[in-house]
Amino acid sequence: QVHLVESGGGLVQAGGSLRLSCAASERIESWYTMGWFRQAPGKEREFVSLIVWGDGTKYYADSVKGRFTISRDDKKNTVYLQMTNLKPEDTAVYYCAVDLSYVWSVTESAYDYWGQGTQVTVPS
């Protein structure tokens, strides 16, 4: 079982930046995919971004493309989400997750383990 712990959330004004971190309890294998999802109040959880650990393939939801950047630190088994130009509609609980399969996916059900989430609030 892979334990994931997110950190870095908080309250930030519109236009500001935050960097989320997600540390895994064990080595992330090259074929794993690490993903970020978010859930806003009253809405379903949605895909934000992913990175394939081995080759660094990245993918972003259209809503965050150009503003968010996903990255990884192999030695720390940690994935990051750098968020810039934040908007009120980015307010949500952000979750990281790991997909242990060989095929990356933006589908929530494909992910095997999840963190507890970290709150990001951007007041309007």
C-alpha positions as a Markdown table, in Angstrom:
| # | Residue | x | y | z |
|---|---|---|---|---|
| 1 | Gln | 0.0 | 0.0 | 0.0 |
| 2 | Val | 1.3 | 3.4 | -0.9 |
| 3 | His | 0.6 | 6.2 | 1.5 |
| 4 | Leu | 0.4 | 9.7 | 0.1 |
| 5 | Val | 0.6 | 12.9 | 2.1 |
| 6 | Glu | -0.3 | 16.3 | 0.6 |
| 7 | Ser | 0.8 | 19.6 | 1.9 |
| 8 | Gly | 1.1 | 23.2 | 0.8 |
| 9 | Gly | -2.5 | 24.3 | 0.6 |
| 10 | Gly | -3.8 | 27.5 | 2.1 |
| 11 | Leu | -5.6 | 30.8 | 1.4 |
| 12 | Val | -4.2 | 33.0 | -1.4 |
| 13 | Gln | -5.5 | 36.0 | -3.2 |
| 14 | Ala | -6.6 | 35.9 | -6.8 |
| 15 | Gly | -3.6 | 36.1 | -9.0 |
| 16 | Gly | -1.3 | 34.5 | -6.4 |
| 17 | Ser | 0.6 | 31.3 | -6.4 |
| 18 | Leu | 0.9 | 28.1 | -4.3 |
| 19 | Arg | 2.9 | 25.0 | -4.5 |
| 20 | Leu | 1.4 | 21.7 | -3.4 |
| 21 | Ser | 3.5 | 18.7 | -2.5 |
| 22 | Cys | 2.6 | 15.1 | -2.3 |
| 23 | Ala | 5.1 | 12.7 | -0.6 |
| 24 | Ala | 4.8 | 9.0 | -1.2 |
| 25 | Ser | 5.7 | 6.4 | 1.5 |
| 26 | Glu | 7.7 | 4.3 | -0.8 |
| 27 | Arg | 9.6 | 4.3 | -4.1 |
| 28 | Ile | 7.6 | 5.4 | -7.1 |
| 29 | Glu | 8.2 | 3.0 | -9.9 |
| 30 | Ser | 8.9 | 4.2 | -13.4 |
| 31 | Trp | 5.5 | 3.0 | -14.8 |
| 32 | Tyr | 3.4 | 4.6 | -12.1 |
| 33 | Thr | 1.4 | 7.7 | -12.8 |
| 34 | Met | 1.0 | 10.4 | -10.2 |
| 35 | Gly | -2.1 | 12.5 | -10.5 |
| 36 | Trp | -3.7 | 15.6 | -9.0 |
| 37 | Phe | -7.4 | 15.9 | -8.7 |
| 38 | Arg | -9.6 | 18.5 | -7.0 |
| 39 | Gln | -13.1 | 18.7 | -5.6 |
| 40 | Ala | -14.9 | 22.0 | -5.2 |
| 41 | Pro | -17.8 | 22.4 | -2.8 |
| 42 | Gly | -20.9 | 20.8 | -4.2 |
| 43 | Lys | -19.1 | 19.4 | -7.2 |
| 44 | Glu | -17.6 | 16.1 | -8.2 |
| 45 | Arg | -13.9 | 15.5 | -8.0 |
| 46 | Glu | -12.2 | 16.4 | -11.3 |
| 47 | Phe | -8.8 | 15.7 | -12.9 |
| 48 | Val | -6.2 | 18.5 | -12.8 |
| 49 | Ser | -2.9 | 17.1 | -13.9 |
| 50 | Leu | -0.7 | 14.0 | -14.1 |
| 51 | Ile | 2.9 | 12.9 | -14.6 |
| 52 | Val | 4.2 | 9.5 | -15.7 |
| 53 | Trp | 7.0 | 8.9 | -13.3 |
| 54 | Gly | 9.5 | 7.3 | -15.6 |
| 55 | Asp | 9.3 | 9.3 | -18.8 |
| 56 | Gly | 7.9 | 12.5 | -17.4 |
| 57 | Thr | 4.9 | 12.6 | -19.7 |
| 58 | Lys | 2.6 | 15.4 | -18.4 |
| 59 | Tyr | -1.0 | 16.2 | -19.0 |
| 60 | Tyr | -3.2 | 19.0 | -17.8 |
| 61 | Ala | -6.9 | 19.8 | -17.7 |
| 62 | Asp | -7.8 | 22.6 | -20.0 |
| 63 | Ser | -8.9 | 24.7 | -17.1 |
| 64 | Val | -5.4 | 24.8 | -15.6 |
| 65 | Lys | -3.2 | 24.6 | -18.7 |
| 66 | Gly | -0.7 | 27.4 | -18.8 |
| 67 | Arg | -1.2 | 28.2 | -15.1 |
| 68 | Phe | -0.3 | 25.0 | -13.3 |
| 69 | Thr | 2.9 | 22.9 | -13.6 |
| 70 | Ile | 3.4 | 19.4 | -12.4 |
| 71 | Ser | 6.9 | 18.1 | -11.5 |
| 72 | Arg | 8.6 | 15.4 | -9.6 |
| 73 | Asp | 11.6 | 14.7 | -7.4 |
| 74 | Asp | 12.7 | 11.1 | -7.8 |
| 75 | Lys | 14.9 | 11.1 | -4.7 |
| 76 | Lys | 12.2 | 12.4 | -2.5 |
| 77 | Asn | 9.4 | 10.3 | -4.1 |
| 78 | Thr | 7.5 | 13.6 | -4.2 |
| 79 | Val | 5.3 | 15.2 | -6.8 |
| 80 | Tyr | 4.6 | 18.9 | -6.9 |
| 81 | Leu | 1.9 | 21.1 | -8.4 |
| 82 | Gln | 3.0 | 24.7 | -8.9 |
| 83 | Met | -0.1 | 26.8 | -9.2 |
| 84 | Thr | 0.1 | 30.4 | -10.5 |
| 85 | Asn | -2.4 | 33.0 | -11.4 |
| 86 | Leu | -4.9 | 31.4 | -9.1 |
| 87 | Lys | -8.6 | 32.2 | -9.6 |
| 88 | Pro | -11.6 | 31.8 | -7.3 |
| 89 | Glu | -12.8 | 28.9 | -9.3 |
| 90 | Asp | -9.6 | 27.0 | -8.3 |
| 91 | Thr | -10.9 | 26.8 | -4.8 |
| 92 | Ala | -11.1 | 23.2 | -3.9 |
| 93 | Val | -9.7 | 20.3 | -1.9 |
| 94 | Tyr | -6.7 | 19.0 | -3.9 |
| 95 | Tyr | -5.9 | 15.4 | -3.8 |
| 96 | Cys | -2.9 | 13.5 | -5.1 |
| 97 | Ala | -3.2 | 9.9 | -6.2 |
| 98 | Val | -1.2 | 7.1 | -7.7 |
| 99 | Asp | -2.1 | 4.8 | -10.6 |
| 100 | Leu | 0.0 | 1.6 | -10.5 |
| 101 | Ser | -0.9 | 0.4 | -14.0 |
| 102 | Tyr | 1.2 | 0.8 | -17.1 |
| 103 | Val | -1.3 | 3.0 | -18.9 |
| 104 | Trp | -1.9 | 6.6 | -17.7 |
| 105 | Ser | -5.4 | 7.9 | -17.3 |
| 106 | Val | -7.3 | 11.0 | -16.3 |
| 107 | Thr | -10.1 | 8.8 | -14.9 |
| 108 | Glu | -10.5 | 8.9 | -11.1 |
| 109 | Ser | -11.3 | 5.2 | -10.9 |
| 110 | Ala | -8.0 | 4.3 | -12.5 |
| 111 | Tyr | -6.1 | 5.5 | -9.4 |
| 112 | Asp | -5.3 | 3.0 | -6.7 |
| 113 | Tyr | -4.2 | 5.1 | -3.7 |
| 114 | Trp | -5.2 | 8.6 | -2.6 |
| 115 | Gly | -3.9 | 11.2 | -0.2 |
| 116 | Gln | -6.1 | 12.9 | 2.4 |
| 117 | Gly | -6.3 | 16.2 | 0.5 |
| 118 | Thr | -5.3 | 19.8 | 1.1 |
| 119 | Gln | -7.5 | 22.8 | 0.9 |
| 120 | Val | -6.8 | 25.6 | -1.5 |
| 121 | Thr | -9.0 | 28.7 | -1.1 |
| 122 | Val | -8.9 | 31.7 | -3.4 |
| 123 | Pro | -11.5 | 34.3 | -2.3 |
| 124 | Ser | -13.5 | 36.2 | -4.9 |
